[in-house]
mmCIF file of C-alpha atoms in Angstrom:
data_model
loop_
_atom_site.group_PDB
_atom_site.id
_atom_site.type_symbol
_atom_site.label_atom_id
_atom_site.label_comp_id
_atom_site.label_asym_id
_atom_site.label_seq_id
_atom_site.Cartn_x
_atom_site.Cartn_y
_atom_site.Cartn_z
ATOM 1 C CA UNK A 1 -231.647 17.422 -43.113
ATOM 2 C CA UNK A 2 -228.644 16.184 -44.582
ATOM 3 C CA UNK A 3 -225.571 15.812 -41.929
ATOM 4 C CA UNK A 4 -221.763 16.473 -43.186
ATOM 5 C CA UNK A 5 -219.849 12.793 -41.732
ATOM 6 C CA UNK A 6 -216.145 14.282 -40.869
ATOM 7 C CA UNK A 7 -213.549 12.324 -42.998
ATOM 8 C CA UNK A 8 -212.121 10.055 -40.293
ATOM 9 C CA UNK A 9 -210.104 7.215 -41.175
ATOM 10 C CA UNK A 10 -212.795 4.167 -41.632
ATOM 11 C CA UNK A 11 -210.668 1.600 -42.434
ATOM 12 C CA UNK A 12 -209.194 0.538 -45.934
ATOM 13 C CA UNK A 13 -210.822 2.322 -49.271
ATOM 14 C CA UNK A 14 -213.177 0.393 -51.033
ATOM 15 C CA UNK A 15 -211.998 -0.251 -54.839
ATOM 16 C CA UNK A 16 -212.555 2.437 -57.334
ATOM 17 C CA UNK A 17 -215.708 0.459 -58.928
ATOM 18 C CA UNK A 18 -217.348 0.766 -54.884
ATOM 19 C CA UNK A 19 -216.312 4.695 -54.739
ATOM 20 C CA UNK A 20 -218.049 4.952 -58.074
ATOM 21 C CA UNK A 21 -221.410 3.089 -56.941
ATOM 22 C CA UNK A 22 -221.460 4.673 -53.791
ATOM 23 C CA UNK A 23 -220.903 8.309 -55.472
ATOM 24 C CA UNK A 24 -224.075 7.303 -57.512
ATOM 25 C CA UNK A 25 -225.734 6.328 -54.508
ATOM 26 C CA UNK A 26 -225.114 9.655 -52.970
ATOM 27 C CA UNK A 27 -226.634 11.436 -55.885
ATOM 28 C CA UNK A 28 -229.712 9.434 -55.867
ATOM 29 C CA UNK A 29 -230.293 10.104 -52.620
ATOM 30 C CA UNK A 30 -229.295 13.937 -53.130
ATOM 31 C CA UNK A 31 -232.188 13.854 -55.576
ATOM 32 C CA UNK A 32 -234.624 12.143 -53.647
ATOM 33 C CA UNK A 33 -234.131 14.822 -50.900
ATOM 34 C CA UNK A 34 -234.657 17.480 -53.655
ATOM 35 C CA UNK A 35 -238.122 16.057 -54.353
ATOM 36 C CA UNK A 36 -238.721 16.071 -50.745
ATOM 37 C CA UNK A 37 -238.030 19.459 -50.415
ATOM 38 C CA UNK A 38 -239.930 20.715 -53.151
ATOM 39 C CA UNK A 39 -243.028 18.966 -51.703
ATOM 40 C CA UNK A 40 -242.572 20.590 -48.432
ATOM 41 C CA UNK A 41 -242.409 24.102 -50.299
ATOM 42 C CA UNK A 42 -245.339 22.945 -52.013
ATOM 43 C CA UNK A 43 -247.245 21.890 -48.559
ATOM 44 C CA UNK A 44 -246.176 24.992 -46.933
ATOM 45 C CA UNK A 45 -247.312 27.401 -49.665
ATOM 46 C CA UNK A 46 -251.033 25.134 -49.436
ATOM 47 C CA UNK A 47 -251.315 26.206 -45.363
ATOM 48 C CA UNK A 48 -250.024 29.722 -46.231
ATOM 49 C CA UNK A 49 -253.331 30.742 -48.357
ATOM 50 C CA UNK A 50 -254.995 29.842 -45.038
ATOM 51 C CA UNK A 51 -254.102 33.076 -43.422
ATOM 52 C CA UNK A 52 -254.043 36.739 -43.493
ATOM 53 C CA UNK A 53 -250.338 37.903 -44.520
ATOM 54 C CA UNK A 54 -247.294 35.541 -44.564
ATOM 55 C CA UNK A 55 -246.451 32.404 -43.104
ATOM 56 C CA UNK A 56 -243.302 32.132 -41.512
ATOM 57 C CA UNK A 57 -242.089 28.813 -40.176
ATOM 58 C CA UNK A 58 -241.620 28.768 -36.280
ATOM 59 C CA UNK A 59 -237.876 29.277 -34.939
ATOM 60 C CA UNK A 60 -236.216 26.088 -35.448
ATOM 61 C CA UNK A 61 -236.675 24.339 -32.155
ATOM 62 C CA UNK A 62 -236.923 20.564 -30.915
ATOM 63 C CA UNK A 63 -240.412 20.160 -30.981
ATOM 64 C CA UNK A 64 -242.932 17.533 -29.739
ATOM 65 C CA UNK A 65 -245.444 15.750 -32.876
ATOM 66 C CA UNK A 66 -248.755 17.388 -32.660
ATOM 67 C CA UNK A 67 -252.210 16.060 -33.346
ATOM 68 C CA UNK A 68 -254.383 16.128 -35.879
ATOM 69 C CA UNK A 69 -257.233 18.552 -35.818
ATOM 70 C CA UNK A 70 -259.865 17.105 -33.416
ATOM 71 C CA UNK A 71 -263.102 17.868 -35.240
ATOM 72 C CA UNK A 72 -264.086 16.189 -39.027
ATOM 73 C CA UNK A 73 -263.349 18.968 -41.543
ATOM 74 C CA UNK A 74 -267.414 18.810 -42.161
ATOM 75 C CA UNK A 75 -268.219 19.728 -38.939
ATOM 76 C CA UNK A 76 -271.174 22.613 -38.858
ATOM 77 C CA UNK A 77 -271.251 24.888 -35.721
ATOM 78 C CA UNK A 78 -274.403 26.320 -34.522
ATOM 79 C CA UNK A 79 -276.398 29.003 -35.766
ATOM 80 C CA UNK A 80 -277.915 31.027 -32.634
ATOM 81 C CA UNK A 81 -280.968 33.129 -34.414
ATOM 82 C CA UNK A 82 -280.618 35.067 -31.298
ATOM 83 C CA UNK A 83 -277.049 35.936 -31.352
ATOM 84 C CA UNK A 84 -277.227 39.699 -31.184
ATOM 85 C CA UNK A 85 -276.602 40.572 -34.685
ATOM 86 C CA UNK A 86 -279.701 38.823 -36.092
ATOM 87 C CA UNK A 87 -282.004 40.123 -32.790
ATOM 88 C CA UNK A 88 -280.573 43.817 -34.019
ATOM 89 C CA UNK A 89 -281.801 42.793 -37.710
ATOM 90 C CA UNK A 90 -285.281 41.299 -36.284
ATOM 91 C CA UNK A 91 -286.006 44.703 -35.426
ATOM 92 C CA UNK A 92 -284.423 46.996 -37.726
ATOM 93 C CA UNK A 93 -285.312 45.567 -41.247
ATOM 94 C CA UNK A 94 -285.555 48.860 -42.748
ATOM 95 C CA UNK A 95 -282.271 49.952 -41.954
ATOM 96 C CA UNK A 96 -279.761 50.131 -45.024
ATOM 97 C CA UNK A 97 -277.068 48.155 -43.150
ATOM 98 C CA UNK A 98 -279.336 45.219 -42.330
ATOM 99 C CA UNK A 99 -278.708 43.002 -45.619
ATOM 100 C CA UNK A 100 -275.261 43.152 -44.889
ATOM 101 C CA UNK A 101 -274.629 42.491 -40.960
ATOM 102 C CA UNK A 102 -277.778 39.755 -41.738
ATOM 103 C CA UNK A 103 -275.433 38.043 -44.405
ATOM 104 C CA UNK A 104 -272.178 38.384 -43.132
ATOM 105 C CA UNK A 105 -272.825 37.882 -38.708
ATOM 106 C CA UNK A 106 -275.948 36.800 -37.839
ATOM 107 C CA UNK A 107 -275.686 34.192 -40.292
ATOM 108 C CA UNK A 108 -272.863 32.378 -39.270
ATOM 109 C CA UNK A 109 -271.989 30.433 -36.107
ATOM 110 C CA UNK A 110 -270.945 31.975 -33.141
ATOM 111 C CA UNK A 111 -270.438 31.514 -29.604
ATOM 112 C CA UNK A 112 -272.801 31.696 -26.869
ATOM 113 C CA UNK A 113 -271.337 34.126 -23.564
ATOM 114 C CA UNK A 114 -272.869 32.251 -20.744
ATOM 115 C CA UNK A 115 -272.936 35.391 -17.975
ATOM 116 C CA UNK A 116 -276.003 35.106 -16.221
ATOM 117 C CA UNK A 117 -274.791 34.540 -12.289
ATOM 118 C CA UNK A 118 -278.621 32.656 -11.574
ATOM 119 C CA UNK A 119 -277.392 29.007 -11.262
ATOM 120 C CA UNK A 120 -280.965 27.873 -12.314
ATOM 121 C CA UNK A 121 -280.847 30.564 -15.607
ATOM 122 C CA UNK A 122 -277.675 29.493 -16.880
ATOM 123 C CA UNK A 123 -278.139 25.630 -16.291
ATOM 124 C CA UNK A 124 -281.638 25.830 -18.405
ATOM 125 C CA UNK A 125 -279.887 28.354 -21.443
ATOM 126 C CA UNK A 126 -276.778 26.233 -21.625
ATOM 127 C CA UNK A 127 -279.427 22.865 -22.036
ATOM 128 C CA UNK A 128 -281.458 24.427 -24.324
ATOM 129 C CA UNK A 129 -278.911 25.764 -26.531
ATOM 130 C CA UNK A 130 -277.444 22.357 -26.789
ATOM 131 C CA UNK A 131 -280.635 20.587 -27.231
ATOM 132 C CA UNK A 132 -281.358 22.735 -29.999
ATOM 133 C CA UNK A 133 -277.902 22.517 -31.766
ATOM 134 C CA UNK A 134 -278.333 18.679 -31.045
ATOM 135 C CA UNK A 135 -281.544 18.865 -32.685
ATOM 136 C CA UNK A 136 -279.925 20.493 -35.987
ATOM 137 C CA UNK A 137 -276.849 18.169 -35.809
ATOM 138 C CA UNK A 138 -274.487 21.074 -35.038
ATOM 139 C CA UNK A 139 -271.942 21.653 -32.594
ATOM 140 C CA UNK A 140 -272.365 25.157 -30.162
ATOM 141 C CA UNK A 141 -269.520 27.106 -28.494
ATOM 142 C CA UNK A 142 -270.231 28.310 -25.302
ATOM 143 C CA UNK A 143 -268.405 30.628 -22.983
ATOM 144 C CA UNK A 144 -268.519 30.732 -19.499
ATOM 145 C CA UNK A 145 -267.189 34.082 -18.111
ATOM 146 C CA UNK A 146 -268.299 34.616 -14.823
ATOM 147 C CA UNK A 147 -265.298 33.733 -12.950
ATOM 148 C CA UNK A 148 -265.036 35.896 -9.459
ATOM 149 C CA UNK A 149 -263.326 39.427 -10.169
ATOM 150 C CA UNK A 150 -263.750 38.974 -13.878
ATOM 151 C CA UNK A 151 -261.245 41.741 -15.711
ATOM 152 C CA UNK A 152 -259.972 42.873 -12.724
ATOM 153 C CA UNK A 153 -263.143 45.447 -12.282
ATOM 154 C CA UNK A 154 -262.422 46.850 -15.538
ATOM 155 C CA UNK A 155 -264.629 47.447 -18.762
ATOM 156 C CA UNK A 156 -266.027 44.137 -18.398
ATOM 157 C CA UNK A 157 -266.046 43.529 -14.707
ATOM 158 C CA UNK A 158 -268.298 40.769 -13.297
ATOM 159 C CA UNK A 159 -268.941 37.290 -12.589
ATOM 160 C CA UNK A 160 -269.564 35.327 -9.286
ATOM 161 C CA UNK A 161 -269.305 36.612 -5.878
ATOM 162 C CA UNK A 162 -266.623 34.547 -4.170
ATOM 163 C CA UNK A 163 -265.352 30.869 -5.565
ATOM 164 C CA UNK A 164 -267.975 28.937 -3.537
ATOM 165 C CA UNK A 165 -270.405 30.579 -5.948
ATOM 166 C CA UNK A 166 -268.624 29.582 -8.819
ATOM 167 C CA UNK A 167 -268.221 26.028 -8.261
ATOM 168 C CA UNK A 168 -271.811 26.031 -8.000
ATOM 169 C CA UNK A 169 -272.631 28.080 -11.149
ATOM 170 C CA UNK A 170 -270.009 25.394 -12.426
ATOM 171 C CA UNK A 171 -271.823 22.379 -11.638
ATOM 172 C CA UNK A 172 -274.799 24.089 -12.576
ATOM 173 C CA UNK A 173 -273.408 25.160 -16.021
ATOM 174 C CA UNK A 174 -272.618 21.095 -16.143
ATOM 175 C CA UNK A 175 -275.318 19.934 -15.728
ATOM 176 C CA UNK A 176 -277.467 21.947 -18.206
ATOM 177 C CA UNK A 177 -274.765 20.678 -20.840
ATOM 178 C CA UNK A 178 -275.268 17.548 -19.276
ATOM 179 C CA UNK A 179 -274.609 14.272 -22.611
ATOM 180 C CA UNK A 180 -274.709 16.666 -25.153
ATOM 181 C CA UNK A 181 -271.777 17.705 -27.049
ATOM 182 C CA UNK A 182 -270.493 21.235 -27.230
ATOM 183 C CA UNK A 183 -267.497 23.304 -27.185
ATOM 184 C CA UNK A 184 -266.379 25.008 -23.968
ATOM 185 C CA UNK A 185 -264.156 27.780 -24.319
ATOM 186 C CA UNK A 186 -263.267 28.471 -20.529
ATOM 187 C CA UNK A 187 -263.114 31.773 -18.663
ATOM 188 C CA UNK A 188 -261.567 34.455 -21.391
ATOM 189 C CA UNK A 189 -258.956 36.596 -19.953
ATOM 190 C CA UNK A 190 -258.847 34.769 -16.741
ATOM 191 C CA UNK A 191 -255.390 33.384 -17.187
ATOM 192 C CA UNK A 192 -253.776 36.283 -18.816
ATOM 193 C CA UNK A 193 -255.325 38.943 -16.648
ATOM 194 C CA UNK A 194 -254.207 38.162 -13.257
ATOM 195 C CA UNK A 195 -251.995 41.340 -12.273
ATOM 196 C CA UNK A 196 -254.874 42.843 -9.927
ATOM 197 C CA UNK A 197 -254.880 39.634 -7.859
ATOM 198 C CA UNK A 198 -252.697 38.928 -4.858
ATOM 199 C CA UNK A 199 -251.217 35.265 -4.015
ATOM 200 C CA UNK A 200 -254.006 34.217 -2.249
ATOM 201 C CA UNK A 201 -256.719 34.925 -4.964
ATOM 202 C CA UNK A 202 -254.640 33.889 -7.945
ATOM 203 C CA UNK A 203 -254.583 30.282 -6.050
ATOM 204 C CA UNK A 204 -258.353 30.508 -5.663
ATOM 205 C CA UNK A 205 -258.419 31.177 -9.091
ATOM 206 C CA UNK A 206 -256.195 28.601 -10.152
ATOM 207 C CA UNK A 207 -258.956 25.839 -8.390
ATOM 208 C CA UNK A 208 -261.795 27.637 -9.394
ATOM 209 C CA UNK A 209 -260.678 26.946 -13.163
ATOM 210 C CA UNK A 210 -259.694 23.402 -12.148
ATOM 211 C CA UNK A 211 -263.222 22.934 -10.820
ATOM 212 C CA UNK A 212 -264.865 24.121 -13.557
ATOM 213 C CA UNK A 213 -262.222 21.695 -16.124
ATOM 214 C CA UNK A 214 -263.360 18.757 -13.684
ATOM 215 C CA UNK A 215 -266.685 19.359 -13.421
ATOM 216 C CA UNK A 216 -267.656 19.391 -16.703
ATOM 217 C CA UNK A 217 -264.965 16.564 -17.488
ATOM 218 C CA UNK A 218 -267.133 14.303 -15.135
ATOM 219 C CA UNK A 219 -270.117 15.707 -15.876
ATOM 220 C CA UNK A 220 -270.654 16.475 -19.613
ATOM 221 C CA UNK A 221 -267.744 14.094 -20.802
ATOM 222 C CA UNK A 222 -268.993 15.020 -24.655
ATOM 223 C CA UNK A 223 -268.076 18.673 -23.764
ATOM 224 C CA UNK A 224 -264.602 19.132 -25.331
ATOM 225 C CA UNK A 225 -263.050 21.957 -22.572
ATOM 226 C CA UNK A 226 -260.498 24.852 -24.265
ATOM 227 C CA UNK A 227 -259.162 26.897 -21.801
ATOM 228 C CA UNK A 228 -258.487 30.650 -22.817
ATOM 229 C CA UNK A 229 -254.331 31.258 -23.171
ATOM 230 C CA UNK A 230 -254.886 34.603 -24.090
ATOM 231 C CA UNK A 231 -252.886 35.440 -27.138
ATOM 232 C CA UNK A 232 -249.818 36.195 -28.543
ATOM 233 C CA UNK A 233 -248.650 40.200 -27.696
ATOM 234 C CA UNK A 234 -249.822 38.998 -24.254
ATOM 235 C CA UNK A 235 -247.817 36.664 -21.811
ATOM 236 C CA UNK A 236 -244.897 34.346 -22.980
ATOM 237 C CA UNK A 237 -245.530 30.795 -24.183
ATOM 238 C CA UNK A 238 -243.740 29.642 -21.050
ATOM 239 C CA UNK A 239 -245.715 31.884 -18.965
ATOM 240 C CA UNK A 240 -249.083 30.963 -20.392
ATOM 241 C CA UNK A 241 -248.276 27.257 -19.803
ATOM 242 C CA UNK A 242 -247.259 27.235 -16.199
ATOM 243 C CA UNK A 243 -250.681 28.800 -15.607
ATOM 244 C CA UNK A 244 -252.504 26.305 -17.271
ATOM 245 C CA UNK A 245 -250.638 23.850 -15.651
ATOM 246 C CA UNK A 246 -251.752 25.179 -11.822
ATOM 247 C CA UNK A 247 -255.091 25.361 -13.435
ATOM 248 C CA UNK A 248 -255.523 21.778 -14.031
ATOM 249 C CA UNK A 249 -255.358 21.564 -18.000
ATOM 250 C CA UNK A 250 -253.064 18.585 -18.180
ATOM 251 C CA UNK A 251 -255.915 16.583 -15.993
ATOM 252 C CA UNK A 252 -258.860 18.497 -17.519
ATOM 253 C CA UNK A 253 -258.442 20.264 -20.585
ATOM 254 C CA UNK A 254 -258.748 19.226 -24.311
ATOM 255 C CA UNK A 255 -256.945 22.270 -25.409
ATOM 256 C CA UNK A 256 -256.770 25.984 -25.305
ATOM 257 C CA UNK A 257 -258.128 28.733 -27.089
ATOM 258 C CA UNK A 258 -256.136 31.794 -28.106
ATOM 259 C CA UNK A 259 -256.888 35.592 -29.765
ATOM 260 C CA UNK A 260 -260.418 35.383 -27.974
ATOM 261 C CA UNK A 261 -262.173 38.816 -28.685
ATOM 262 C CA UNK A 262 -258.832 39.976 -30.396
ATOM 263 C CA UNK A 263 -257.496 41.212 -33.298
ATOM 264 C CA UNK A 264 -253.977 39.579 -33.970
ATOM 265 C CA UNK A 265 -253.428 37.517 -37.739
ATOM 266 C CA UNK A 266 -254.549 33.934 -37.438
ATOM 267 C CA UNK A 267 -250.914 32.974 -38.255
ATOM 268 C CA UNK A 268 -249.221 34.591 -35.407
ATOM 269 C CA UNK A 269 -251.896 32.852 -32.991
ATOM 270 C CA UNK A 270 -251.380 29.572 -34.876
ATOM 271 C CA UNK A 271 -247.545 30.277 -33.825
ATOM 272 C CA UNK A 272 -248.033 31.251 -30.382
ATOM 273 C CA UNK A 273 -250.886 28.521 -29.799
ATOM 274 C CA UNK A 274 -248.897 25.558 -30.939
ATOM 275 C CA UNK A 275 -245.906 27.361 -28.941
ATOM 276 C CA UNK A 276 -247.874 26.775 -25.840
ATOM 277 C CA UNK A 277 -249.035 23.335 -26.344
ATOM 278 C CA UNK A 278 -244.869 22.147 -26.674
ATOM 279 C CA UNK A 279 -244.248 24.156 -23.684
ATOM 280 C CA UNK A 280 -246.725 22.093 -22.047
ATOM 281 C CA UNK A 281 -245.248 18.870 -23.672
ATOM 282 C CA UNK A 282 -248.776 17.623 -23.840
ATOM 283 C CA UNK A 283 -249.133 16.649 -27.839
ATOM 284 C CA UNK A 284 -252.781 15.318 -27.433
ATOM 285 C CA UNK A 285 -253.856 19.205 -26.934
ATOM 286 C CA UNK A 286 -255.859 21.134 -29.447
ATOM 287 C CA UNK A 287 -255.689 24.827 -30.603
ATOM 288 C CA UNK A 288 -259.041 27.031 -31.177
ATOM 289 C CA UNK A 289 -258.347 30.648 -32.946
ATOM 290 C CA UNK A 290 -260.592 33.033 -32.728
ATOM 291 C CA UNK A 291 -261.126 34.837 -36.069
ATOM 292 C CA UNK A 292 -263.947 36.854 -35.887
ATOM 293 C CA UNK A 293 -262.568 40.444 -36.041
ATOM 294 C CA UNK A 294 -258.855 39.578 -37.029
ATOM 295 C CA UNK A 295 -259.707 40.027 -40.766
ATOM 296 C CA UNK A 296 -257.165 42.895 -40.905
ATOM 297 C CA UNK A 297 -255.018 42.389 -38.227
ATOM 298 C CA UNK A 298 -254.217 44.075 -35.427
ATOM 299 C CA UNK A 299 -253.802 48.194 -35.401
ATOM 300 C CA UNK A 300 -250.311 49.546 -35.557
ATOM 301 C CA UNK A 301 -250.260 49.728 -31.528
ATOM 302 C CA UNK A 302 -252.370 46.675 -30.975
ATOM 303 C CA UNK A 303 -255.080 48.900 -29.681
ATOM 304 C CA UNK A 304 -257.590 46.288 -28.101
ATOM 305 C CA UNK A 305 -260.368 48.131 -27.389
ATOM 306 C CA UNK A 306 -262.839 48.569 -30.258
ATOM 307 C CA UNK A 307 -260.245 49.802 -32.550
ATOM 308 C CA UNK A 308 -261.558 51.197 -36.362
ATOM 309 C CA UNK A 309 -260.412 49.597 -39.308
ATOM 310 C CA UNK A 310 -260.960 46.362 -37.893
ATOM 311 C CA UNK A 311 -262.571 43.315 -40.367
ATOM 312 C CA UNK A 312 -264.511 40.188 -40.228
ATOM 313 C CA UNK A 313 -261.527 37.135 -40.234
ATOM 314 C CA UNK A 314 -262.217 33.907 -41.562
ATOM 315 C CA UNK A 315 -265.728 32.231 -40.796
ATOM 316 C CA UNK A 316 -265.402 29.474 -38.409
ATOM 317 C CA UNK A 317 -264.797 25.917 -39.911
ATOM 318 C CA UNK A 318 -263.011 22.556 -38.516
ATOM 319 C CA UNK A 319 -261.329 22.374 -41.866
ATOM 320 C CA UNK A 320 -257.810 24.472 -40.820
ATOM 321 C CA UNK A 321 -256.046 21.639 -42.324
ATOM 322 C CA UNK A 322 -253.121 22.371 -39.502
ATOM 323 C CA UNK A 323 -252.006 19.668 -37.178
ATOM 324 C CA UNK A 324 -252.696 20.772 -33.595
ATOM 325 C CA UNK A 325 -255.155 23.622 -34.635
ATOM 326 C CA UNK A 326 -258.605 22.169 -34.063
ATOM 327 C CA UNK A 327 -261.021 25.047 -35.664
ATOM 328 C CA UNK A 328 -261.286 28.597 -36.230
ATOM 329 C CA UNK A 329 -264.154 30.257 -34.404
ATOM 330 C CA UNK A 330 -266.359 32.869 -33.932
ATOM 331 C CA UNK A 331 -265.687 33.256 -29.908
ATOM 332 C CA UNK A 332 -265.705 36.927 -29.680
ATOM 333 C CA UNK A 333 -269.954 37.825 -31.209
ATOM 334 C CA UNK A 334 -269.205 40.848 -33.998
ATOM 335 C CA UNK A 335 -270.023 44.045 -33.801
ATOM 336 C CA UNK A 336 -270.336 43.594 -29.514
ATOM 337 C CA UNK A 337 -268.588 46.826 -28.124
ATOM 338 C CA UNK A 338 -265.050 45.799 -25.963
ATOM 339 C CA UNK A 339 -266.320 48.753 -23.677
ATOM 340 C CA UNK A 340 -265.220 51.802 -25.715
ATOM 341 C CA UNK A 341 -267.545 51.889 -28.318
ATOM 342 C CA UNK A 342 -270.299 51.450 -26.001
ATOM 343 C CA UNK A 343 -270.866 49.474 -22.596
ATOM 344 C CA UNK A 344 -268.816 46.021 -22.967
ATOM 345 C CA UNK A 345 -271.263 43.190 -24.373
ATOM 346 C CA UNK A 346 -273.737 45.938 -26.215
ATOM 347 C CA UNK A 347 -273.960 45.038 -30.147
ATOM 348 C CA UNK A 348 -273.176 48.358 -32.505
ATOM 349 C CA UNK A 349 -274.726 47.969 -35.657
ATOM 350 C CA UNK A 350 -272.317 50.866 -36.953
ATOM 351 C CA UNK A 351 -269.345 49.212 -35.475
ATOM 352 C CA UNK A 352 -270.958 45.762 -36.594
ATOM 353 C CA UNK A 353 -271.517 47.176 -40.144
ATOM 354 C CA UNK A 354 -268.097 48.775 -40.753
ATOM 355 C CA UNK A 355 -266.776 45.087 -39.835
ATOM 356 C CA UNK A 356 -268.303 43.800 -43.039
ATOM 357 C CA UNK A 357 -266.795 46.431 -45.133
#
C-alpha cells in the first residue's frame, strides 16, 4: 500500500537536479509496485480456480500470518473398501448405478465415523484401520462422534451415557490409534449445537472435548486433532472461537475442521475457517474443509437436511495450495442420509447416485 506523506515543511528544498532524481525515484518505485500488483492479481486468480464460484478477498482487517498447509501436497488418504458406498456396490453389481457411485465414492478416501459406544469395539476398529492405512502408506480420517447428548436428541441422537463414559471411550479410542498417524476430526456438531444444554452440561461438555484433545495429544502424539467449528451460516467467528477456547484447542488442538456433512462453497468455509483461526490469534492452527457434497453449493435456504440438487465437491487432497487450509476432505461419507432421506447414517444409493450426476 502506498501512504500519501502530508506536505509539512521538512526543512530547506533540495536543488532542482535532487527534485528531479527523487521524482525519478518515485516513478521507479511507482512501477515496481505496479508489477507487484499485477502478480498478486495473478496469484489470486491461481487460488480462485480452486473453488466453486468466486473468490472474494476477506474484509480488509489486521490479520495475524498464517501457516502453511500442514500435510505434503502428495499426501494419499485412505481408501476404506468398506466405506458404505463400495459395501452397497459389493452387493449390488447388477444395478445400473453401480459403475458410477463405484467410480466416483467408494473409490476415493473418506472418513471413518467411529460410533460404536463398546470401549473394546472402537479401540480394536480405530487400530486396525490405522494399521491398515499404515500398511498402504496412507493417512485415515477418523471421526469420533459419540459425545454424551449427541445432536441434542435429534435426527442423529447418540453417543455415551454420561462424561465418565466418554473419557473412557476416549482413552480407549487413544489407545487403538495408539503411534500411528491419522487425522482426528473431533466431535461434529458438538460445538455449534449446544442450545439444548444448560450451564452445567455445556461445562461438562467443554472438558469432555478437552479430554478427548489431551488424551489423544498424550497418547497418539502422531494423531493430528481438528476440532469441528461448525461452519459458516452457523455461529460467528468470534463465537466459534471462544468455544474452542473453553474446550482446550489452544493446549490440544492442531486445528479445526469446518462445513462437516454440509453443503456451503469451499470458498466461503475457507473465509470463515481462517476467520476463526485470527480470532483465536493462534497462527500455528490448520483448516480442514469438508467437500464431499458441496459440489453445488448450498440450496437457496441452506436446507441441511438431505437437500436435492446437491453434488460431489472436490475429492480430498493436501494440495489446497492456501496458507492455513491444511486439506480438503471427505468427512461427511456420500450418499449417507442426514436423517430425512432415510434414518441418519443409512447409505442411499439413489441419493448417492444423483450426487454423481
Amino acid at each position: 500500500m502506498i501512504t500519501k506523506l502530508c506536505g509539512r515543511d521538512r526543512g530547506p528544498r533540495p536543488p532542482a537536479r535532487a527534485r528531479t532524481s527523487r521524482w525519478a525515484g518515485r516513478g521507479v518505485a511507482q512501477l515496481i509496485v505496479m508489477v507487484l500488483v499485477v502478480e498478486v492479481v495473478m496469484a489470486a486468480t491461481t487460488v480462485q480456480a480452486l473453488f466453486v464460484g468466486p473468490v472474494r478477498p476477506p474484509a480488509t482487517r489486521p490479520s495475524l500470518p498464517v501457516a502453511k498447509p500442514f500435510f505434503p501436497a502428495t499426501t494419499r488418504f485412505y481408501v476404506d473398501p468398506h466405506n458404505p458406498a463400495a459395501t452397497w456396490v459389493r452387493d449390488h453389481q447388477h444395478d445400473r448405478r453401480a459403475a458410477a457411485i463405484a467410480r466416483r465414492i467408494a473409490a476415493e478416501p473418506q472418513a471413518a465415523w467411529l460410533t460404536e459406544t463398546n470401549e473394546s469395539l472402537i479401540e480394536e476398529r480405530a487400530r486396525n484401520l490405522v494399521r491398515t492405512a499404515a500398511a498402504q502408506r496412507r493417512l485415515p480420517v477418523l471421526v469420533p462422534y459419540t459425545i454424551p447428548q449427541r445432536d441434542c436428541q435429534q435426527l442423529s441422537s447418540g453417543g455415551a451415557g454420561d462424561t465418565a463414559a466418554y473419557r473412557r471411550w476416549s482413552d480407549a479410542l487413544t489407545r487403538g490409534i495408539g503411534d500411528g498417524r491419522a487425522i482426528v476430526i473431533l466431535e461434529p456438531d458438538a460445538l455449534a449445537h449446544m442450545s439444548c444444554l444448560k450451564r452445567r452440561q455445556q461445562a461438562d461438555r467443554f472438558a469432555a472435548l478437552a479430554y478427548a484433545a489431551r488424551a489423544l495429544q498424550r497418547g497418539a502424539p502422531r494423531a493430528r486433532v481438528y476440532y469441528d467449528a461448525g461452519n459458516s451460516g452457523w455461529q460467528p467467528a468470534r463465537t466459534m472461537a471462544e468455544r474452542l477456547r473453553r474446550a482446550g484447542i489452544e493446549r490440544y488442538g492442531d486445528g479445526i475442521a469446518v462445513n462437516v456433512s454440509n453443503f456451503n462453497a469451499t470458498a466461503d468455509e475457507v473465509r470463515y475457517g481462517l476467520s476463526v483461526i485470527r480470532e483465536l490469534r493462534r497462527p500455528r492452527l490448520g483448516v480442514v474443509v469438508d467437500t464431499s457434497r458441496n459440489g453445488a453449493g448450498p440450496t437457496r435456504n441452506h436446507t441441511f437436511c438431505d437437500p436435492p440438487g446437491r453434488k460431489l465437491g472436490r475429492p480430498p487432497t493436501a494440495a489446497t495450495g492456501i496458507p492455513g487450509v491444511d486439506a480438503f476432505l471427505w468427512v461427511k461419507q456420500p450418499g449417507q442420509a442426514d436423517g430425512c432421506a432415510a434414518g441418519a447414517g443409512m447409505f442411499v444409493p439413489r441419493y448417492a447416485y444423483r450426487l454423481t450426476r
